[in-house]
mmCIF file of C-alpha atoms and ligand atoms in Angstrom:
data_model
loop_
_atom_site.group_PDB
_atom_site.id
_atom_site.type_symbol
_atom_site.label_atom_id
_atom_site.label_comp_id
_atom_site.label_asym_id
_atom_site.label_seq_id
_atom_site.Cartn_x
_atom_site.Cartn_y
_atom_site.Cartn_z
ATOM 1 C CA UNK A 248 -37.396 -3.069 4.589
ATOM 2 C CA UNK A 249 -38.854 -6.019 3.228
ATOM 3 C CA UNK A 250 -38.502 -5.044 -0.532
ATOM 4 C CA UNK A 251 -35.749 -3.376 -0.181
ATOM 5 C CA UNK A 252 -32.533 -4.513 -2.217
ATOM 6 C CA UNK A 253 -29.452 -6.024 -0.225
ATOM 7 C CA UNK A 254 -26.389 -6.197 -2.468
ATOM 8 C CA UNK A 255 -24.263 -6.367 0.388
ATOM 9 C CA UNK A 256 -23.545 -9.685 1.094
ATOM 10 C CA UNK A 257 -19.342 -9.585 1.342
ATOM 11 C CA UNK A 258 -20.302 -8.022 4.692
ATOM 12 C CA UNK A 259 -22.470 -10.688 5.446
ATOM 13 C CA UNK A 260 -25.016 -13.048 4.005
ATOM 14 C CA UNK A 261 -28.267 -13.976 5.173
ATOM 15 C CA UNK A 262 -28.427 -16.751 6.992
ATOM 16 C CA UNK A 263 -29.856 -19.866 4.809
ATOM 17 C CA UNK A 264 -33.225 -21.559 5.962
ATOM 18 C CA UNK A 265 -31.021 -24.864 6.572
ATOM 19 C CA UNK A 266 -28.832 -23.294 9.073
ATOM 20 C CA UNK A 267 -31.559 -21.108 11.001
ATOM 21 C CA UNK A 268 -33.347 -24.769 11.151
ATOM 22 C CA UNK A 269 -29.993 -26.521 12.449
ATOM 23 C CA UNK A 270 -29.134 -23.439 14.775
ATOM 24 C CA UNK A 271 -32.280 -24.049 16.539
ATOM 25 C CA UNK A 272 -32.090 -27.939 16.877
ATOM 26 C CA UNK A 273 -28.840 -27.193 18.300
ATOM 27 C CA UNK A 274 -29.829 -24.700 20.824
ATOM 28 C CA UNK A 275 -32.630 -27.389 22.152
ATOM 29 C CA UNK A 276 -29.834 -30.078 22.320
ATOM 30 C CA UNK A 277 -28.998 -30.048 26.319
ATOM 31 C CA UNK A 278 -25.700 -30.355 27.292
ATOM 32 C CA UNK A 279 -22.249 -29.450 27.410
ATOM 33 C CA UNK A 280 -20.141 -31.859 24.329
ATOM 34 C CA UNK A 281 -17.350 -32.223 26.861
ATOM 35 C CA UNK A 282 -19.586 -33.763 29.405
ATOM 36 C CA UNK A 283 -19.490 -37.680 29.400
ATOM 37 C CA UNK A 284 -23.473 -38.746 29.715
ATOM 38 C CA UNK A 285 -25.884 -39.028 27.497
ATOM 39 C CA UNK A 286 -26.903 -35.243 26.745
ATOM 40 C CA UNK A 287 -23.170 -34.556 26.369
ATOM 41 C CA UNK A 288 -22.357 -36.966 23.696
ATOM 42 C CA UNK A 289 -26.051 -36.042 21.924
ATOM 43 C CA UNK A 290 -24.290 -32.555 22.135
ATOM 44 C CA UNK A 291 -21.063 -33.919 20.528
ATOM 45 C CA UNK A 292 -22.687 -35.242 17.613
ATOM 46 C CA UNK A 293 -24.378 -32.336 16.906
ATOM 47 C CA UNK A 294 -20.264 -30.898 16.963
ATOM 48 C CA UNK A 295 -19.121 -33.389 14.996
ATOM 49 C CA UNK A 296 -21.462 -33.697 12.405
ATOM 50 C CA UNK A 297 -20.988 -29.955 11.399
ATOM 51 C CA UNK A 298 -17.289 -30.539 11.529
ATOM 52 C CA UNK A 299 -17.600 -33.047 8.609
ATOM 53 C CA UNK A 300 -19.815 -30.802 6.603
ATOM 54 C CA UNK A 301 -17.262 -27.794 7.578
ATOM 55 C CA UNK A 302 -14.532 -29.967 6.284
ATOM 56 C CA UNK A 303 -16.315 -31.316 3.489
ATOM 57 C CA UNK A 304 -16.656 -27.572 1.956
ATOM 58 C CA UNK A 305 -13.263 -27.346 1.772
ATOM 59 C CA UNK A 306 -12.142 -30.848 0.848
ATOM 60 C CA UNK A 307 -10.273 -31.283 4.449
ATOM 61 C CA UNK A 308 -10.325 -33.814 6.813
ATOM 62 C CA UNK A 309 -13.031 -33.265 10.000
ATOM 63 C CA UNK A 310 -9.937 -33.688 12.531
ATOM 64 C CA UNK A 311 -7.918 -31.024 10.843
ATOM 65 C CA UNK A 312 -11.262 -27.960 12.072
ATOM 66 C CA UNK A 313 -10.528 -25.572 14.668
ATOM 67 C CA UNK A 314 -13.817 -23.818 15.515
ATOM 68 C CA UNK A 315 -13.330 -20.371 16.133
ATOM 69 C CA UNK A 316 -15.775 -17.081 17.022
ATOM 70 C CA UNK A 317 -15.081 -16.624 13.578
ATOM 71 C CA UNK A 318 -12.880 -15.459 10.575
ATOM 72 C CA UNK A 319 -11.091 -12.305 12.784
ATOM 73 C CA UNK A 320 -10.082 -14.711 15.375
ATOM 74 C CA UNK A 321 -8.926 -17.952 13.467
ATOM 75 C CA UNK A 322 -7.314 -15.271 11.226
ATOM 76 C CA UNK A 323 -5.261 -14.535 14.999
ATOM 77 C CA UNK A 324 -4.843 -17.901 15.995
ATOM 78 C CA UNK A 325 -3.110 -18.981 12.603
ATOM 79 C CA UNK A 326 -0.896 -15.788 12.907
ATOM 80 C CA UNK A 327 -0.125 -15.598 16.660
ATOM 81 C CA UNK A 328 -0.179 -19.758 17.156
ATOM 82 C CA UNK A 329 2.089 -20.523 14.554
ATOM 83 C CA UNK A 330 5.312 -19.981 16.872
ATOM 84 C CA UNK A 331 6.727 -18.236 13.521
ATOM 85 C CA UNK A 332 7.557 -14.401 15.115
ATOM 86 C CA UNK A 333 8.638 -13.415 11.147
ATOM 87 C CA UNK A 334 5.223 -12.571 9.276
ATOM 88 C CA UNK A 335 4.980 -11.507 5.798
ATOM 89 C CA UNK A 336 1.409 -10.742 4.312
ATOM 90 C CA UNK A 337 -0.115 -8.893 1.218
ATOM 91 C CA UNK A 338 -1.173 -5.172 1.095
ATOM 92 C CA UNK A 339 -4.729 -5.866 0.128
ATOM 93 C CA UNK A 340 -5.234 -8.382 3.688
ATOM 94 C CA UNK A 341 -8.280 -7.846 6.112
ATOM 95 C CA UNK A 342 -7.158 -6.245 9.447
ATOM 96 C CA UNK A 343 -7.841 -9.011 11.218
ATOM 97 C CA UNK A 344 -4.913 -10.474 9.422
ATOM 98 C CA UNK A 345 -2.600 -6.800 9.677
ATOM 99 C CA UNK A 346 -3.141 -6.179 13.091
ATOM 100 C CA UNK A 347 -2.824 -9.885 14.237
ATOM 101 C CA UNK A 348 0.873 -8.767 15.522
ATOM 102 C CA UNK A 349 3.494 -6.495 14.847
ATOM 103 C CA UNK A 350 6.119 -5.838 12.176
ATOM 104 C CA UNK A 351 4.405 -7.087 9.609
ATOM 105 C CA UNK A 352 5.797 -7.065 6.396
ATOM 106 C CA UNK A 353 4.388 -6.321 3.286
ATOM 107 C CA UNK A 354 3.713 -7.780 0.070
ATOM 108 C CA UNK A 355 3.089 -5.288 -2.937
ATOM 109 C CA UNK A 356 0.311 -5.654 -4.738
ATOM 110 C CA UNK A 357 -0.283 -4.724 -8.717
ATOM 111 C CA UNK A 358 -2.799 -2.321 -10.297
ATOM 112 C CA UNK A 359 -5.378 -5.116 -10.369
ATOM 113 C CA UNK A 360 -4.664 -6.161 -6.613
ATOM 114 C CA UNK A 361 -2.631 -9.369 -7.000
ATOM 115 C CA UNK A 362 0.656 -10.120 -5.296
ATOM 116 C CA UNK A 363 4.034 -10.096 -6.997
ATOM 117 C CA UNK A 364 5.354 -13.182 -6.599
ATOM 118 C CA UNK A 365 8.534 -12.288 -7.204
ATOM 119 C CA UNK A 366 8.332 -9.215 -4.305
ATOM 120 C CA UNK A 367 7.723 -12.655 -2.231
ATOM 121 C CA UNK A 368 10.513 -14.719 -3.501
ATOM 122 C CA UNK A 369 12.740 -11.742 -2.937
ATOM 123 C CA UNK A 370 11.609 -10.558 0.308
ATOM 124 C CA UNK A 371 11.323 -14.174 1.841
ATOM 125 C CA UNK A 372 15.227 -14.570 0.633
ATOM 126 C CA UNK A 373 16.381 -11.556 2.871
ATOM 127 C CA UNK A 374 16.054 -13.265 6.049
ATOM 128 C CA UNK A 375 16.886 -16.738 7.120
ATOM 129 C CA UNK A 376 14.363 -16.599 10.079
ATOM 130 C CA UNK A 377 11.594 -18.720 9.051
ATOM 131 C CA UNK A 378 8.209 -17.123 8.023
ATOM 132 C CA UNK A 379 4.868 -17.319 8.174
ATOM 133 C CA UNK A 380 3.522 -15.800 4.740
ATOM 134 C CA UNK A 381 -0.681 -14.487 5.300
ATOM 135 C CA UNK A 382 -2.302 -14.480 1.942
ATOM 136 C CA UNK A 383 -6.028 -14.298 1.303
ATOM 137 C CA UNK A 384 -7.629 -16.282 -1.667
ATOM 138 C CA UNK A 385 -10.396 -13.501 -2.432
ATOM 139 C CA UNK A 386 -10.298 -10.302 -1.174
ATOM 140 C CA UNK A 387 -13.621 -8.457 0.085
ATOM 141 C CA UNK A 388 -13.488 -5.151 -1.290
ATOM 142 C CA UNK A 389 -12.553 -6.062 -5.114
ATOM 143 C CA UNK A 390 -13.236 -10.093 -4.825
ATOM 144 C CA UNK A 391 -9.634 -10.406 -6.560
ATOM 145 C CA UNK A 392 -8.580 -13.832 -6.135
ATOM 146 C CA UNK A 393 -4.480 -14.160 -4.972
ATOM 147 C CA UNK A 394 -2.449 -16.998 -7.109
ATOM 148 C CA UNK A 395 -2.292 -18.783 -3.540
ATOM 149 C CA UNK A 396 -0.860 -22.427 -4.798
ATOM 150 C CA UNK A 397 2.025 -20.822 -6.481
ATOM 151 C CA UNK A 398 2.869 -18.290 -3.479
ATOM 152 C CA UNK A 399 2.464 -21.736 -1.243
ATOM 153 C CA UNK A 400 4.945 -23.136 -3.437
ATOM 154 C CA UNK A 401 7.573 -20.539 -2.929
ATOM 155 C CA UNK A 402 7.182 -20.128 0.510
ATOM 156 C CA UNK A 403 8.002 -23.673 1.190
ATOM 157 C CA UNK A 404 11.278 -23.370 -0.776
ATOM 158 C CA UNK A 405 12.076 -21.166 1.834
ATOM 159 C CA UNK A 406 10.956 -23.072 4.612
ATOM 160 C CA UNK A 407 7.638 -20.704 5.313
ATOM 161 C CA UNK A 408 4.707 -21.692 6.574
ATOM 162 C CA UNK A 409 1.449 -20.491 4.841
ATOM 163 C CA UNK A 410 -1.566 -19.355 5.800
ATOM 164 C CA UNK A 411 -4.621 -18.091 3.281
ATOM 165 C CA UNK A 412 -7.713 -16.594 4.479
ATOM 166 C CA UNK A 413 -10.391 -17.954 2.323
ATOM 167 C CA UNK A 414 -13.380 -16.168 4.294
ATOM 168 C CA UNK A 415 -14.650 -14.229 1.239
ATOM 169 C CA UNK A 416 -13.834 -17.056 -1.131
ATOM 170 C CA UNK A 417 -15.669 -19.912 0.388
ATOM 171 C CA UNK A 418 -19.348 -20.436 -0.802
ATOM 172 C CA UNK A 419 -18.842 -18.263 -3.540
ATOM 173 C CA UNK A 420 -16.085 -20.329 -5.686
ATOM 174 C CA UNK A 421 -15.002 -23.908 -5.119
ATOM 175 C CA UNK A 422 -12.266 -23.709 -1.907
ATOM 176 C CA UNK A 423 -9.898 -26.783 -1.743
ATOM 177 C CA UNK A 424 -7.497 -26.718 0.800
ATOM 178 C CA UNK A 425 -5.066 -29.966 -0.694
ATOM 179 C CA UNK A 426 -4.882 -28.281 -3.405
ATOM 180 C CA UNK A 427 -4.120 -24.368 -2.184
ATOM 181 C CA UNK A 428 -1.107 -26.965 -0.221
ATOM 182 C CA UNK A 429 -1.492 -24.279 2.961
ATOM 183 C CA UNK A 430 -0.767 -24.950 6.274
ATOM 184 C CA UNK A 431 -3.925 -22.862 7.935
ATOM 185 C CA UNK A 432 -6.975 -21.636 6.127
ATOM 186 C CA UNK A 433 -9.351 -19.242 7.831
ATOM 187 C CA UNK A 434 -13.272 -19.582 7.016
ATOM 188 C CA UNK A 435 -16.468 -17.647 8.369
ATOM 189 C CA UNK A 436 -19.747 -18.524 8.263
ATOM 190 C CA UNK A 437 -22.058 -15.415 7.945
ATOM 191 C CA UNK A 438 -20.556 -14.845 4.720
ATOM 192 C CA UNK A 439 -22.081 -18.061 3.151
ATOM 193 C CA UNK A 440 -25.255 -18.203 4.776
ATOM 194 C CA UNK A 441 -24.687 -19.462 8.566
ATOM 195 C CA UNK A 442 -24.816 -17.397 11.425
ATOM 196 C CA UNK A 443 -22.500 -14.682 12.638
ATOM 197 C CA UNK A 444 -19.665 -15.113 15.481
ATOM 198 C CA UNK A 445 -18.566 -18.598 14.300
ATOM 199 C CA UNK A 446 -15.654 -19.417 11.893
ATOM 200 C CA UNK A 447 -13.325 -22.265 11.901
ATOM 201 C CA UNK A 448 -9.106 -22.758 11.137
ATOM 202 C CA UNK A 449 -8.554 -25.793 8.851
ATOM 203 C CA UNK A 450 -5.177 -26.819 9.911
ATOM 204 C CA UNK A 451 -3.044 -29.032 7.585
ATOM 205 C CA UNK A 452 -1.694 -32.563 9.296
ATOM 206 C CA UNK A 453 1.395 -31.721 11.174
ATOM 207 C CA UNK A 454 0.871 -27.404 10.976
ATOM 208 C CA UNK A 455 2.476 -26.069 14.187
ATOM 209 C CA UNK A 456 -0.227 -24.590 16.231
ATOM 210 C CA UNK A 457 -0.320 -23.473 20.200
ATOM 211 C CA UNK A 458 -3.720 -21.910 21.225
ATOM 212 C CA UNK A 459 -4.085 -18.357 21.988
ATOM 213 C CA UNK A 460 -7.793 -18.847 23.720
ATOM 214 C CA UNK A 461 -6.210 -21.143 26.739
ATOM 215 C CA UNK A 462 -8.242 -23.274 29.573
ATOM 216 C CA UNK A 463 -10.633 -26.159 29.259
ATOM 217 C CA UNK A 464 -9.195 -28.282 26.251
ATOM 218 C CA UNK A 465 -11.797 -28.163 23.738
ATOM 219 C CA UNK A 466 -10.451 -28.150 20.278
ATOM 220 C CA UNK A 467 -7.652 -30.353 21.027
ATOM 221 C CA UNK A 468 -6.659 -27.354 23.348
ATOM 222 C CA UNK A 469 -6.805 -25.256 20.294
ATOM 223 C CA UNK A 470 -9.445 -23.198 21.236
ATOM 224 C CA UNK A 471 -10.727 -23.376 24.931
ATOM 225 C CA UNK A 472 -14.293 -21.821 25.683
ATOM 226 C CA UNK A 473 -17.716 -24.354 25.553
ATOM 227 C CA UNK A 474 -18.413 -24.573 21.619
ATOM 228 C CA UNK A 475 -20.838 -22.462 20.351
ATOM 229 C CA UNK A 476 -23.104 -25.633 19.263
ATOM 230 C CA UNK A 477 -26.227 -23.505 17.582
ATOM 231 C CA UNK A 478 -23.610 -21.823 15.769
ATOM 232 C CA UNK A 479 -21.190 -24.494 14.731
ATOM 233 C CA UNK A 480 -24.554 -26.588 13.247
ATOM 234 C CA UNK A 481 -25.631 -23.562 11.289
ATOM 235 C CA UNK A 482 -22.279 -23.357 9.657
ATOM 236 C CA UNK A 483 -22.287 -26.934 9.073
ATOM 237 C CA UNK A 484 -25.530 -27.087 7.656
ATOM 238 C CA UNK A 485 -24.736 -23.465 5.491
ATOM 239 C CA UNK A 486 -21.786 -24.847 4.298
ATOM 240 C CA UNK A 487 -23.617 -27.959 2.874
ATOM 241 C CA UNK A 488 -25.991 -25.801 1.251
ATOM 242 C CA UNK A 489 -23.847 -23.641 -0.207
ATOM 243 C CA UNK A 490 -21.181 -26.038 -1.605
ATOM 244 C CA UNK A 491 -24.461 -27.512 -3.985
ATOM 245 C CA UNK A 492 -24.962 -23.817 -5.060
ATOM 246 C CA UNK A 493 -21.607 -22.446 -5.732
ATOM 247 C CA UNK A 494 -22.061 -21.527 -9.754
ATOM 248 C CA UNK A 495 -25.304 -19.260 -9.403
ATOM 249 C CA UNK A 496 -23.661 -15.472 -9.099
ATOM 250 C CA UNK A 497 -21.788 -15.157 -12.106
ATOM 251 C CA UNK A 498 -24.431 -13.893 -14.718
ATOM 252 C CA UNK A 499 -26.417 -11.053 -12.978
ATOM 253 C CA UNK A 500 -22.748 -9.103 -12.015
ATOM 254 C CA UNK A 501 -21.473 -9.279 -15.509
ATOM 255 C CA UNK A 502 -24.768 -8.137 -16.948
ATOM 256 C CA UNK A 503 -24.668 -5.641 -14.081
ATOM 257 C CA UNK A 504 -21.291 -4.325 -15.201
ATOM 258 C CA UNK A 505 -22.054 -4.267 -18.901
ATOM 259 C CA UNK A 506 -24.991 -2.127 -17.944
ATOM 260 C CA UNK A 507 -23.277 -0.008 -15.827
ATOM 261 C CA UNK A 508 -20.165 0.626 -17.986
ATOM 262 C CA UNK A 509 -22.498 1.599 -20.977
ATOM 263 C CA UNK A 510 -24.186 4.161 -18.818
ATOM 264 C CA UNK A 511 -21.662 5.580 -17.178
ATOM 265 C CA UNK A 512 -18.401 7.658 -18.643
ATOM 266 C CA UNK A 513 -15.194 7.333 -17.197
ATOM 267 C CA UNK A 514 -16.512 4.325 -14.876
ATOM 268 C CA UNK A 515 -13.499 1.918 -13.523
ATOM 269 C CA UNK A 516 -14.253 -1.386 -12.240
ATOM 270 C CA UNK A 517 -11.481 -2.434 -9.913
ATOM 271 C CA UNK A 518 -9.329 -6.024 -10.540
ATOM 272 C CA UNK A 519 -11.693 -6.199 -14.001
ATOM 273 C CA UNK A 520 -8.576 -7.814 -15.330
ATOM 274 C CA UNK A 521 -7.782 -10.086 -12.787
ATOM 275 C CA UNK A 522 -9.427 -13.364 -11.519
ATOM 276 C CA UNK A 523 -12.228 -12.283 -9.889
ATOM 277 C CA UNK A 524 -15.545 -13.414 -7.296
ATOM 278 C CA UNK A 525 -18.096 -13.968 -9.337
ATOM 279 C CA UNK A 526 -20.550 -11.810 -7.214
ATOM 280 C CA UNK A 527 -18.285 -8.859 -6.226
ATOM 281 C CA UNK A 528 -17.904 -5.640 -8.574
ATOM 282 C CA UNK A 529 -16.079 -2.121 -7.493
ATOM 283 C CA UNK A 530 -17.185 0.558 -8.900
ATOM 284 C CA UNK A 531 -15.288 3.606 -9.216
ATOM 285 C CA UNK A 532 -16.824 6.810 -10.384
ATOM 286 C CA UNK A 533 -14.400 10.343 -11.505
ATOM 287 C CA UNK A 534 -15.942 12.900 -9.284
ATOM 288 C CA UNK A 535 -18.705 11.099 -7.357
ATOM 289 C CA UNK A 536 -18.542 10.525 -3.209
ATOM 290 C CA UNK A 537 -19.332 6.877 -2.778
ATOM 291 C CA UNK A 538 -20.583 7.802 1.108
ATOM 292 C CA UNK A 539 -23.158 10.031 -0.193
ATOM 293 C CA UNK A 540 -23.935 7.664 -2.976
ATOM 294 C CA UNK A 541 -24.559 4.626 -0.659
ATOM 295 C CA UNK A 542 -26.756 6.879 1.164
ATOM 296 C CA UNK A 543 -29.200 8.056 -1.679
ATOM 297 C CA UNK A 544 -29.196 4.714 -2.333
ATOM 298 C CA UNK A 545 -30.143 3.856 0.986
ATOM 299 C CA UNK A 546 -32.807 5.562 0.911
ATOM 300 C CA UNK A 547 -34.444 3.991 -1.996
ATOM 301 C CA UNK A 548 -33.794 0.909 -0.854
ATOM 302 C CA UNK A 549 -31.260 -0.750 -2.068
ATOM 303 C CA UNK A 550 -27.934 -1.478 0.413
ATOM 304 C CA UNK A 551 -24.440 -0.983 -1.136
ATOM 305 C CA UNK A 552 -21.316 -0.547 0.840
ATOM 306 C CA UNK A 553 -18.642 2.142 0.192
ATOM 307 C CA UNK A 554 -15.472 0.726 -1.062
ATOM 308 C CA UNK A 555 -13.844 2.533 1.734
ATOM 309 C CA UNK A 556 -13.035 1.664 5.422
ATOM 310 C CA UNK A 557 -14.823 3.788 8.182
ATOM 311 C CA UNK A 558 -13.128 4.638 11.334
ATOM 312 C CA UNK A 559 -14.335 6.865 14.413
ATOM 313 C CA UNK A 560 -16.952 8.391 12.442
ATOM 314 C CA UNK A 561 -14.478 9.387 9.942
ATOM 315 C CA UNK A 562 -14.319 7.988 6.360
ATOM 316 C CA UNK A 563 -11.105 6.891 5.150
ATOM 317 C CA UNK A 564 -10.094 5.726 1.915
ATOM 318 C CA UNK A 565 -9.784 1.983 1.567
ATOM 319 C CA UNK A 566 -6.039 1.057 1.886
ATOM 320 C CA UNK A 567 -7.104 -2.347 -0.680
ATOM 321 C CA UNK A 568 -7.522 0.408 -3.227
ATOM 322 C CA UNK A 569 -4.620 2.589 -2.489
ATOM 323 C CA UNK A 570 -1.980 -0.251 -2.351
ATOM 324 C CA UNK A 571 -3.234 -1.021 -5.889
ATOM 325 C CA UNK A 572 -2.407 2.552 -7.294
ATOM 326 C CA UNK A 573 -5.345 4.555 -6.729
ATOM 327 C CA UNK A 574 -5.014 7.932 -5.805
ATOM 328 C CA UNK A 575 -7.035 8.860 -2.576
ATOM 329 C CA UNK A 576 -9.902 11.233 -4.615
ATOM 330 C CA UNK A 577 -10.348 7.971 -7.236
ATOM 331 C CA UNK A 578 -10.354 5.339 -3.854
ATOM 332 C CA UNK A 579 -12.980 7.426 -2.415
ATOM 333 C CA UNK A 580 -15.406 7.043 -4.963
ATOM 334 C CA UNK A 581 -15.697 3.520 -4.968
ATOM 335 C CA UNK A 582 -18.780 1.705 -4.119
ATOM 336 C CA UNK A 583 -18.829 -1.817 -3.445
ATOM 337 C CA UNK A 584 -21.908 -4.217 -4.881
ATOM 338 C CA UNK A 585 -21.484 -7.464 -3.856
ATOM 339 C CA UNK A 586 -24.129 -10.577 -4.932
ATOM 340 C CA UNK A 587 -25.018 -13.681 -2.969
ATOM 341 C CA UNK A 588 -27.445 -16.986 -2.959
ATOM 342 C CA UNK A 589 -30.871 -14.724 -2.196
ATOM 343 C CA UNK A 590 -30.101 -12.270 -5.317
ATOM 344 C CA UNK A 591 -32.318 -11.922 -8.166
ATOM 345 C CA UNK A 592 -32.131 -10.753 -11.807
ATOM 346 C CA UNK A 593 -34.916 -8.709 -10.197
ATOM 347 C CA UNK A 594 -32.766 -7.347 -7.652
ATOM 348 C CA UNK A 595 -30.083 -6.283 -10.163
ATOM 349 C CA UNK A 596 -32.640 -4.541 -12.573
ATOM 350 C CA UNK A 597 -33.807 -1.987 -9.694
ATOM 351 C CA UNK A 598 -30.297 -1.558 -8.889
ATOM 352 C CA UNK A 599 -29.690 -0.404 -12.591
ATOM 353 C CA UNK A 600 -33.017 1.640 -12.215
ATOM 354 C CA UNK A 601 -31.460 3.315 -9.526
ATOM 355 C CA UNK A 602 -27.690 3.990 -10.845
ATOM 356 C CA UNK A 603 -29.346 5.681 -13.646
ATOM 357 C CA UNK A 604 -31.535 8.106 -11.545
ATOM 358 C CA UNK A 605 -28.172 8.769 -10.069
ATOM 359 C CA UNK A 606 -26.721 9.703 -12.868
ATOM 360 C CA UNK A 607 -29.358 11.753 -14.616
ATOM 361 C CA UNK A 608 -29.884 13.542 -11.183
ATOM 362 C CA UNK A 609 -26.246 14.131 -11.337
ATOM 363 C CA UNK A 610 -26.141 15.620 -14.996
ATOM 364 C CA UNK A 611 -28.965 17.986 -14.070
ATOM 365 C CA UNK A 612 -27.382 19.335 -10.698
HETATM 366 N N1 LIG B 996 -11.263 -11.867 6.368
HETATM 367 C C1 LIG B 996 -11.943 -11.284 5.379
HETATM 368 C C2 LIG B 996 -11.367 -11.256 4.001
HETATM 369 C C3 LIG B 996 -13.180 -10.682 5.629
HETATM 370 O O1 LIG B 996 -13.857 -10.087 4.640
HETATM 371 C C4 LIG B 996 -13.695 -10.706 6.962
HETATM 372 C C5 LIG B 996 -14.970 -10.044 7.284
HETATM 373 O O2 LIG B 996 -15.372 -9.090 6.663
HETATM 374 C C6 LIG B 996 -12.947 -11.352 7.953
HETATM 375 C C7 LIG B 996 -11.730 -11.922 7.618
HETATM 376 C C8 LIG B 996 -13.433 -11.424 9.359
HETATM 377 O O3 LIG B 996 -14.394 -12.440 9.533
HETATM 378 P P1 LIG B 996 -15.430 -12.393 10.748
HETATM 379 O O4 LIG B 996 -16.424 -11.319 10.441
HETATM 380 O O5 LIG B 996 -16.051 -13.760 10.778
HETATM 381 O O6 LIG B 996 -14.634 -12.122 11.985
#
């Protein structure tokens, strides 16, 4: 598939050059970093160094990283190690974030996928048990980004702690975790260019947190388990890379979406009126089956993802889309095209060459 076309890359990026070359430093580094001689504390630098460049993405201090096996689990540990048993989160949240315990409650969403902050204020002002409140800075499906500060804001007048999982955010806008004021913020790094199965929790100074992984005390007894030390340099070493190309994505979607809206009647693009990734669009079509669609388009060579969840073989309609008002025929339409750092204008033109054989082949059926 070497020409083919991968607009795919909210389910995961390629990994960058940089982080392929640091991954395999890394993995010639002997020893353990916990271990006291020589090879161990060569194999501690190699952790700490990618800590700083971790924390540097994100404008957060190196002792403040939790290295996880990525954005699912630090997305648990923030949620299940917070020692808060009340957790409220938005509609549109991964699962990892949903299923992390139960009773969750729920924060409504609007037509365009952002939280009511007044469903928050409300619903935070019903209990006097204190709260952890989950909210996500960019979501994966749509790329709408949640008013995070603000919800931080009113979850501290009620004595909440907050935690935002900025896994589809990071790499693709500017992430600063003073300023989001957060407790816990959850980051992966196969979706800016490291490798897979690596992720880290940035904790605030002071933020409650037991770990859920127990044994050895790596991580501050955070998370126990040997580090992952290939992994943890290619993140570093990705997130340097990416932080010095964050601006490059916004362009080739909106020329994408121009194209696509003047070709195509009746076309929705989900969260267009919200704050948005600038590499993510939805697309949904009246009357066309995104599986089907990301098949064809499959098969010419060019990798899309259905805006819709898929579970035991069977395809469900996303629940992002159905919290924000779409009815289950519209949500199953929706394909997702999502844009990263190895996209060209190139790439976008023989997606457009593509949507309109689509179309035509559509009229004439
Ligand atoms: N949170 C969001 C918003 C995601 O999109 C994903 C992955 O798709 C995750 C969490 C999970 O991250 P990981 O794949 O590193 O476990």
């Amino acid at each position: 598939m070497t020409d083919a076309v991968y607009l795919d890359h909210n389910a995961t990026t390629p990994v960058r050059p940089g982080a392929a070359r640091a991954a395999m430093a890394a993995m010639s580094q002997v020893g353990n970093a916990s271990s006291v001689h020589g090879f161990g504390r060569g194999a501690r630098r190699y952790l700490e160094e990618a800590r700083e460049k971790v924390a540097a993405l994100v404008g957060a201090q190196p002792s403040g990283i939790v290295f996880t096996s990525g954005g699912t689990e630090a997305n648990g540990l923030a949620i299940r190690g917070c020692g808060r048993r009340r957790v409220l989160a938005s509609a549109v949240e991964h699962p990892s974030v949903l299923k992390a315990r139960p009773n969750i409650e729920i924060l409504p969403v609007d037509g365009e996928g952002v939280i009511d902050l007044r469903a928050l204020d409300r619903l935070l002002g019903t209990s006097s048990e204190p709260a952890l409140v989950s909210l996500m800075l960019a979501n994966n499906e749509t790329g709408a980004i949640q008013p995070v500060a603000e919800a931080a804001a009113i979850a501290r007048r009620h004595g909440a702690l907050v935690h935002c999982d900025a896994v589809q955010a990071a790499g693709k806008i500017p992430v600063h975790f003073p300023t989001l004021a957060v407790d816990f913020l959850t980051i992966s790094a196969h979706k800016l260019g490291g490798p897979a199965g690596v992720g880290a929790l940035v904790l605030a100074e002071g933020a409650p947190l037991a770990g859920v992984v127990t044994g050895g005390g790596q991580e501050r007894g955070l998370r126990a388990g040997t580090e992952n030390l290939p992994g943890i340099s290619g993140f570093g070493a990705a997130a340097l890379e990416a932080s010095a190309g964050l601006a490059r994505l916004e362009m080739p979607r909106d020329h994408l979406e121009a194209e696509v809206r003047a070709l195509t009647p009746g076309v929705r693009i989900a969260s267009a009126g919200a704050a948005r990734l600038p590499n993510t669009s939805c697309l949904l079509v009246p009357g066309l089956s995104a599986a089907s669609l990301v098949m064809a388009f499959d098969l010419a060579g060019v990798a899309l993802s259905a805006g819709s969840a898929c579970a035991s073989g069977k395809t469900a309609a996303s629940p992002v889309l159905k919290a924000m008002g779409f009815a289950e025929a519209e949500a199953a339409s929706a394909v997702r095209i999502s844009l990263g750092w190895t996209t060209t204008a190139e790439d976008v033109e023989r997606f457009l060459l593509r949507w309109r054989a689509e179309l035509a082949r559509r009229a004439a059926a």
